[in-house]
CSV table of C-alpha atoms in Angstrom, one decimal:
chain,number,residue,atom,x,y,z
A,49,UNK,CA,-24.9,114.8,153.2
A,50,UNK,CA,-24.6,113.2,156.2
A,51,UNK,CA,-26.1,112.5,159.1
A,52,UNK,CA,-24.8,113.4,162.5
A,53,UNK,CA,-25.9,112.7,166.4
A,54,UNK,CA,-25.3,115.5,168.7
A,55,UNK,CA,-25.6,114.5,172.5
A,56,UNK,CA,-25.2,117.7,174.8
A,57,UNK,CA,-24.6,117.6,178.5
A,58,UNK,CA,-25.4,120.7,180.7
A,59,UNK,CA,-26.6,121.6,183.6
A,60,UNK,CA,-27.4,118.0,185.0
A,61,UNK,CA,-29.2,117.6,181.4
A,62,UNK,CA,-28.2,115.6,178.3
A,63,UNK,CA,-30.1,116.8,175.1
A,64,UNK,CA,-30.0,114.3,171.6
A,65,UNK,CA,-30.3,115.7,168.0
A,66,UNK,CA,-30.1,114.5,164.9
A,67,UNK,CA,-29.0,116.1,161.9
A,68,UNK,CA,-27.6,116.4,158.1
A,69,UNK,CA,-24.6,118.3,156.7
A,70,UNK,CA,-21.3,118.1,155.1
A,71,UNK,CA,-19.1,117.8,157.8
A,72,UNK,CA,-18.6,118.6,161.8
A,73,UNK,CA,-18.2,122.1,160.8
A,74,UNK,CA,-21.5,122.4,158.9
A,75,UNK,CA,-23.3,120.7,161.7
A,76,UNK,CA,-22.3,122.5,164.6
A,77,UNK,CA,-23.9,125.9,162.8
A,78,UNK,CA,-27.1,123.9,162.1
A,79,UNK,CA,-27.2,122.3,165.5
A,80,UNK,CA,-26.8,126.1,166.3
A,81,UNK,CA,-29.5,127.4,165.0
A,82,UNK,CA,-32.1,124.4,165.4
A,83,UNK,CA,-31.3,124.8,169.5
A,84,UNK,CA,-32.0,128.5,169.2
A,85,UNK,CA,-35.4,128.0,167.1
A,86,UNK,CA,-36.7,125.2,169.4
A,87,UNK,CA,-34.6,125.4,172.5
A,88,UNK,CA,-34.4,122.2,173.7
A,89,UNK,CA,-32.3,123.2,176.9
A,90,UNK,CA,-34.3,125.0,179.4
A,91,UNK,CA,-32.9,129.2,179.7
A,92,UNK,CA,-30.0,128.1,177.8
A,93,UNK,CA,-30.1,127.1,174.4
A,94,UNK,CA,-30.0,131.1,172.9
A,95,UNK,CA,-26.9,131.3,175.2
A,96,UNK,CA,-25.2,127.9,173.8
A,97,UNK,CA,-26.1,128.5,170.1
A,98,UNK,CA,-24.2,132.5,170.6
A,99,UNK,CA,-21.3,130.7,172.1
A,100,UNK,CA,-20.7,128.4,169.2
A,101,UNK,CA,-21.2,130.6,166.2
A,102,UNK,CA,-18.4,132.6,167.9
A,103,UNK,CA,-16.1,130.2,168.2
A,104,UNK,CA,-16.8,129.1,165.0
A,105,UNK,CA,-16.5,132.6,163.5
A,106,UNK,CA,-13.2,132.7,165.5
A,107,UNK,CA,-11.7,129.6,163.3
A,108,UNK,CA,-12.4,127.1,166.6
A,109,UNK,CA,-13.8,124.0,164.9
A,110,UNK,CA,-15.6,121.3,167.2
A,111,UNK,CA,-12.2,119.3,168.7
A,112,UNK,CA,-11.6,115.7,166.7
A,113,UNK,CA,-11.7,113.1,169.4
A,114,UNK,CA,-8.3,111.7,169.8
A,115,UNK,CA,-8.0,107.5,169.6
A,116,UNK,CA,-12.0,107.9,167.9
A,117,UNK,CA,-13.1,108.3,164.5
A,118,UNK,CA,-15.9,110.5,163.5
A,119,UNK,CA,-16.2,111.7,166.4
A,120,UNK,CA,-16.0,115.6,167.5
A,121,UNK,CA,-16.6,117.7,171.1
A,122,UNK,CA,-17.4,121.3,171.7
A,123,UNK,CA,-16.9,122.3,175.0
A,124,UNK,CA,-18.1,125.9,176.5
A,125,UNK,CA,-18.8,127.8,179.5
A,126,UNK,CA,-22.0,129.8,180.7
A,127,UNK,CA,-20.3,131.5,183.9
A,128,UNK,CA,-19.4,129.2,185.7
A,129,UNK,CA,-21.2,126.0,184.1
A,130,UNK,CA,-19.8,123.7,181.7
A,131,UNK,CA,-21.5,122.5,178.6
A,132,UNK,CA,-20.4,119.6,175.9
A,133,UNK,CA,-21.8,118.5,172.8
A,134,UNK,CA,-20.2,115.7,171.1
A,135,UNK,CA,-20.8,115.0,167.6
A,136,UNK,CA,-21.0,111.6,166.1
A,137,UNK,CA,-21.0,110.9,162.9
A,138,UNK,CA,-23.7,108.1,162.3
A,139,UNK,CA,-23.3,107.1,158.7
């Protein structure tokens, strides 16, 4: 396992997690569902969990930063607002 630092920016917010799993693919799902058991993000973290699953479901992995290494960003949309999580790997 390792251990991962997920730092999300929306709606004028930026929300830090840490977490364990495989790989960028593993942690996205349980960043997923830890932000829709304890929703960190005020009205939105059900909303930003949904969104991810899909595109995980839909074979869209979180995007490998180019020029960084370990390094990974999601990026979605509620309406019209934008959210990002970038994942670091931290060991």
């Amino acid at each position: 396992m390792k251990r991962f630092t997920i730092i999300c920016d929306f709606d004028g917010g930026t929300y830090v997690s840490q977490l364990e799993s495989l790989d960028a693919v593993g942690v996205a799902r349980e960043w997923s569902a830890m932000i829709r058991t304890e929703r960190p993000i005020p009205r939105s973290s059900t909303k930003i969990a949904d969104n991810v699953v899909i595109d995980l479901d839909n074979g869209v992995p979180p995007s490998a930063l180019d020029g960084l290494k370990n390094v990974w960003q999601i990026l979605g949309h509620l309406g019209s607002r934008t959210y990002t999580a970038t994942i670091v790997q931290s060991d």
